mmCIF file of C-alpha atoms in Angstrom:
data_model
loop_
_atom_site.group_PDB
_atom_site.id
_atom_site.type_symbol
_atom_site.label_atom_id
_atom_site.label_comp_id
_atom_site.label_asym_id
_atom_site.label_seq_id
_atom_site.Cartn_x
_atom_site.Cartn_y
_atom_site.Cartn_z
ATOM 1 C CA UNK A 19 -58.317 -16.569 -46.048
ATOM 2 C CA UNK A 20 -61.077 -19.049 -47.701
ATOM 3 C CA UNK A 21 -63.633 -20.918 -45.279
ATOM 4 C CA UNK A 22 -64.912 -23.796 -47.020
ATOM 5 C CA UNK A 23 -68.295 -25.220 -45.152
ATOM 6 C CA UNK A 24 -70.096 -28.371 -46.597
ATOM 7 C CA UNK A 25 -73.257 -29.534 -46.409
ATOM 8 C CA UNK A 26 -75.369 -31.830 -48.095
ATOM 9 C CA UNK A 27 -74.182 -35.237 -46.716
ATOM 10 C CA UNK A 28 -76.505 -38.367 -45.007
ATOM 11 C CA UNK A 29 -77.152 -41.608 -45.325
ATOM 12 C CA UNK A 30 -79.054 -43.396 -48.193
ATOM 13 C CA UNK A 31 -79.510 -47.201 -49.970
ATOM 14 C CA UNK A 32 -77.125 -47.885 -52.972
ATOM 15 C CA UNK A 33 -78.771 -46.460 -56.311
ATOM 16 C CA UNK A 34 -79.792 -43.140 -54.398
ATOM 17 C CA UNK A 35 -78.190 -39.949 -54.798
ATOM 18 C CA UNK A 36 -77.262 -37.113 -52.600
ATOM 19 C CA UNK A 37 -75.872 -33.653 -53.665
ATOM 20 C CA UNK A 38 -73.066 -32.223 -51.915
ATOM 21 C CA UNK A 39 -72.527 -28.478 -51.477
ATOM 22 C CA UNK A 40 -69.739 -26.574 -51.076
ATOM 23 C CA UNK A 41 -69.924 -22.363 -49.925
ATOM 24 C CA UNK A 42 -67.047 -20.018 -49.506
ATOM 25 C CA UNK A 43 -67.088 -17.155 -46.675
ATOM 26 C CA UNK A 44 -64.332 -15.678 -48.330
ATOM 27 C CA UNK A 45 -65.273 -11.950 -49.338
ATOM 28 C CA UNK A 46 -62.404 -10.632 -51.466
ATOM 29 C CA UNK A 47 -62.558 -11.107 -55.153
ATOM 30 C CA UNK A 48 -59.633 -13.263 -54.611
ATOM 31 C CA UNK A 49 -61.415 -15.796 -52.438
ATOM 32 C CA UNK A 50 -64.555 -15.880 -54.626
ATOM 33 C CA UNK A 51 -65.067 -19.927 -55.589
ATOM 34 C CA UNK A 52 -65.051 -18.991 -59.145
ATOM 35 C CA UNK A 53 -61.673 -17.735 -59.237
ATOM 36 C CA UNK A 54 -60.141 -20.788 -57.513
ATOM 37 C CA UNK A 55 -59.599 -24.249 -58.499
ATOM 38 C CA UNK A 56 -61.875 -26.584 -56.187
ATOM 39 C CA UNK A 57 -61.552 -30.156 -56.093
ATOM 40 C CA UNK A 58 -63.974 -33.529 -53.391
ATOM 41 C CA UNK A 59 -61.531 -35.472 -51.672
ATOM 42 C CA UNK A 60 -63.056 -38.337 -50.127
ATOM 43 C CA UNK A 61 -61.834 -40.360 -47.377
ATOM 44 C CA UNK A 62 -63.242 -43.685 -45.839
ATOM 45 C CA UNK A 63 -61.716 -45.228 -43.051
ATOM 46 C CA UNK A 64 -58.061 -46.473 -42.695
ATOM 47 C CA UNK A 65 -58.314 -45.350 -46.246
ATOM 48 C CA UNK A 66 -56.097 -42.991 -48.296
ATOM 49 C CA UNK A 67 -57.842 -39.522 -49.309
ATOM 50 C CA UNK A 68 -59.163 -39.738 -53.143
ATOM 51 C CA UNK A 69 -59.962 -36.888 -55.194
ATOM 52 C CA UNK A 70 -63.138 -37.785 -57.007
ATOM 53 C CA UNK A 71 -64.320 -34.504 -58.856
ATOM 54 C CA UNK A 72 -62.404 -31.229 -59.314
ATOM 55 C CA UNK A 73 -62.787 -27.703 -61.220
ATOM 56 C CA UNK A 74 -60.444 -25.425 -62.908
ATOM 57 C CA UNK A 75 -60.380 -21.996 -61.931
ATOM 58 C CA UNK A 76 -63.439 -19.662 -63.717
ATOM 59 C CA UNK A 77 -64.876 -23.288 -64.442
ATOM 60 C CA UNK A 78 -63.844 -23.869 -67.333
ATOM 61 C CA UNK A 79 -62.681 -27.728 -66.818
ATOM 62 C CA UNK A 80 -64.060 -30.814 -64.670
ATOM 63 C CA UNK A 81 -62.216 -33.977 -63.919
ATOM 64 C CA UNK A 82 -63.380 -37.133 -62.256
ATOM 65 C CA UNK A 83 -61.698 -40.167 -60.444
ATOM 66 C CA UNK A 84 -62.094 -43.256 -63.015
ATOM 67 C CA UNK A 85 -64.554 -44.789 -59.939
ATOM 68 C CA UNK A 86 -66.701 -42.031 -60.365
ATOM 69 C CA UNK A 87 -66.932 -41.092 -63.854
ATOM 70 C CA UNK A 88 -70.660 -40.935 -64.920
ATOM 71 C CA UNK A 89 -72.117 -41.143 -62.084
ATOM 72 C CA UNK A 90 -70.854 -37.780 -60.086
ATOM 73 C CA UNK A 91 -71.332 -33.937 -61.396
ATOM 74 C CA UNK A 92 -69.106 -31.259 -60.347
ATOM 75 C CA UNK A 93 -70.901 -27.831 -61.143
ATOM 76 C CA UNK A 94 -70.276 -24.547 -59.863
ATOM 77 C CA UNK A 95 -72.732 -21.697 -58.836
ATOM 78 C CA UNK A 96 -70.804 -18.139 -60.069
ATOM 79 C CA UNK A 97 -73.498 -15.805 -58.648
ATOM 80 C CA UNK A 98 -73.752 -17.987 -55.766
ATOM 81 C CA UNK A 99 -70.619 -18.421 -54.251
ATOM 82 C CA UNK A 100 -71.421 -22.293 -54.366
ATOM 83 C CA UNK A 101 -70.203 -25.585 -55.659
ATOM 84 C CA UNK A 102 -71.564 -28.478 -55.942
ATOM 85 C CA UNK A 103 -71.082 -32.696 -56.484
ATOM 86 C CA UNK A 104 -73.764 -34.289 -57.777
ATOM 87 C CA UNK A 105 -73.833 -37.918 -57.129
ATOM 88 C CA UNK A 106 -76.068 -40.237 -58.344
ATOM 89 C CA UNK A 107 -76.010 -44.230 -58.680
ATOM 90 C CA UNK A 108 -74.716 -44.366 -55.561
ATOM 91 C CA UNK A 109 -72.164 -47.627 -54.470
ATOM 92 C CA UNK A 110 -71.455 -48.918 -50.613
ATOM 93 C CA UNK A 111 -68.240 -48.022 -51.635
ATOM 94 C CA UNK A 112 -68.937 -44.474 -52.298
ATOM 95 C CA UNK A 113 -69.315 -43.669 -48.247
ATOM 96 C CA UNK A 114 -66.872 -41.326 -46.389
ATOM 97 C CA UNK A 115 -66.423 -38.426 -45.186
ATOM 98 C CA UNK A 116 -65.968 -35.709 -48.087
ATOM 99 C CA UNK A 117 -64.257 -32.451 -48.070
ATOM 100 C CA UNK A 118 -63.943 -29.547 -50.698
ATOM 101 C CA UNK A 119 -60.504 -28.065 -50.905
ATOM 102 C CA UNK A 120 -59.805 -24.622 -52.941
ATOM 103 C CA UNK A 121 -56.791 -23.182 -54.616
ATOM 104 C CA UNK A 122 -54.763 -26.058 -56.041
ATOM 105 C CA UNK A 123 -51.167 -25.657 -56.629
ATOM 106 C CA UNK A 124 -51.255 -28.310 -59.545
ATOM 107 C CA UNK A 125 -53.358 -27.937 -63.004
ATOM 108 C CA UNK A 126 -55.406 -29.834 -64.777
ATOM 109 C CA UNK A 127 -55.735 -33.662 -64.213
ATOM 110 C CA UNK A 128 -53.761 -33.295 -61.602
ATOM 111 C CA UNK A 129 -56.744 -31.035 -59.631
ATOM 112 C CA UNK A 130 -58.030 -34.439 -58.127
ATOM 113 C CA UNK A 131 -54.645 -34.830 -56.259
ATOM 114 C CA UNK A 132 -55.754 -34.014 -52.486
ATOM 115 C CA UNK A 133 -52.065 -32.869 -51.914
ATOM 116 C CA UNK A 134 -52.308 -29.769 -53.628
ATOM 117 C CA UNK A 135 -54.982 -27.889 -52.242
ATOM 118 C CA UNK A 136 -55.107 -24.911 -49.666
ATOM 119 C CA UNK A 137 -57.992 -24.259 -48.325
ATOM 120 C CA UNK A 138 -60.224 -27.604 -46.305
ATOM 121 C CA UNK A 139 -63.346 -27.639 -45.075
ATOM 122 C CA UNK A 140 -64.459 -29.639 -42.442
ATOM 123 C CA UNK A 141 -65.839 -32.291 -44.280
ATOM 124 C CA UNK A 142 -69.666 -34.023 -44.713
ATOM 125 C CA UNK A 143 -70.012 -37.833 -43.931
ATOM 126 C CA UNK A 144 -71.660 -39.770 -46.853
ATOM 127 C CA UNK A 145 -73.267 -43.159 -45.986
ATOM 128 C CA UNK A 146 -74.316 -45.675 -48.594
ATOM 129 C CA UNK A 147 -75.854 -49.137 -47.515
ATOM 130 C CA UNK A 148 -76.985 -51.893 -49.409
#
């Protein structure tokens, strides 16, 4: 079992940045977020869930929504346990709440579909005003 907590959420004026972070309980070597794929989902109101960032397992790849290319960083603390999403250049239309989600059933691009993960955490609301 993987126990995804966020944290790193608030509000802030568009052009700000926040950074999001994302820590595993999970003990076992199996559970460790390194050895899992980890995607942000997003989700605003009466709005569909978007996958914005995502990470192949051990790392090795990052992929980004076309909304939020160059402006967010998906990086990944292997001592640490943690991940992270960087995001800087905030929009209005950047707020929602966002979740990570571990151990995708889909590969590569296809990490930022929000159907194929596992493992949800409870999610960190994300507020940007003009």
């Amino acid at each position: 079992q993987v126990q995804l907590v966020e944290s790193g959420g608030g509000s802030v004026q568009a052009g700000g940045s926040l950074r999001l972070s994302c820590t595993s309980s999970g003990t076992s070597w199996r559970y460790k977020l390194p050895n899992n794929s980890l995607g942000w989902v997003r989700q605003a109101p009466g709005k569909e869930r978007e996958g914005v960032a995502a990470v192949s397992t051990g790392g090795r790849s990052q992929y980004y929504a076309d909304s939020v290319k160059g402006r967010f960083t998906i990086s990944q603390d292997n001592a640490g346990n943690t991940n992270y999403l960087q995001m800087n250049n905030l929009k209005p239309e950047d707020s929602g709440m966002y979740y990570c989600a571990a151990d995708s059933g889909y590969g590569g691009i296809s990490l930022l579909r929000p159907d194929g993960y596992r493992y949800w955490g409870q999610g960190t609301q994300v507020t940007v005003s003009t």
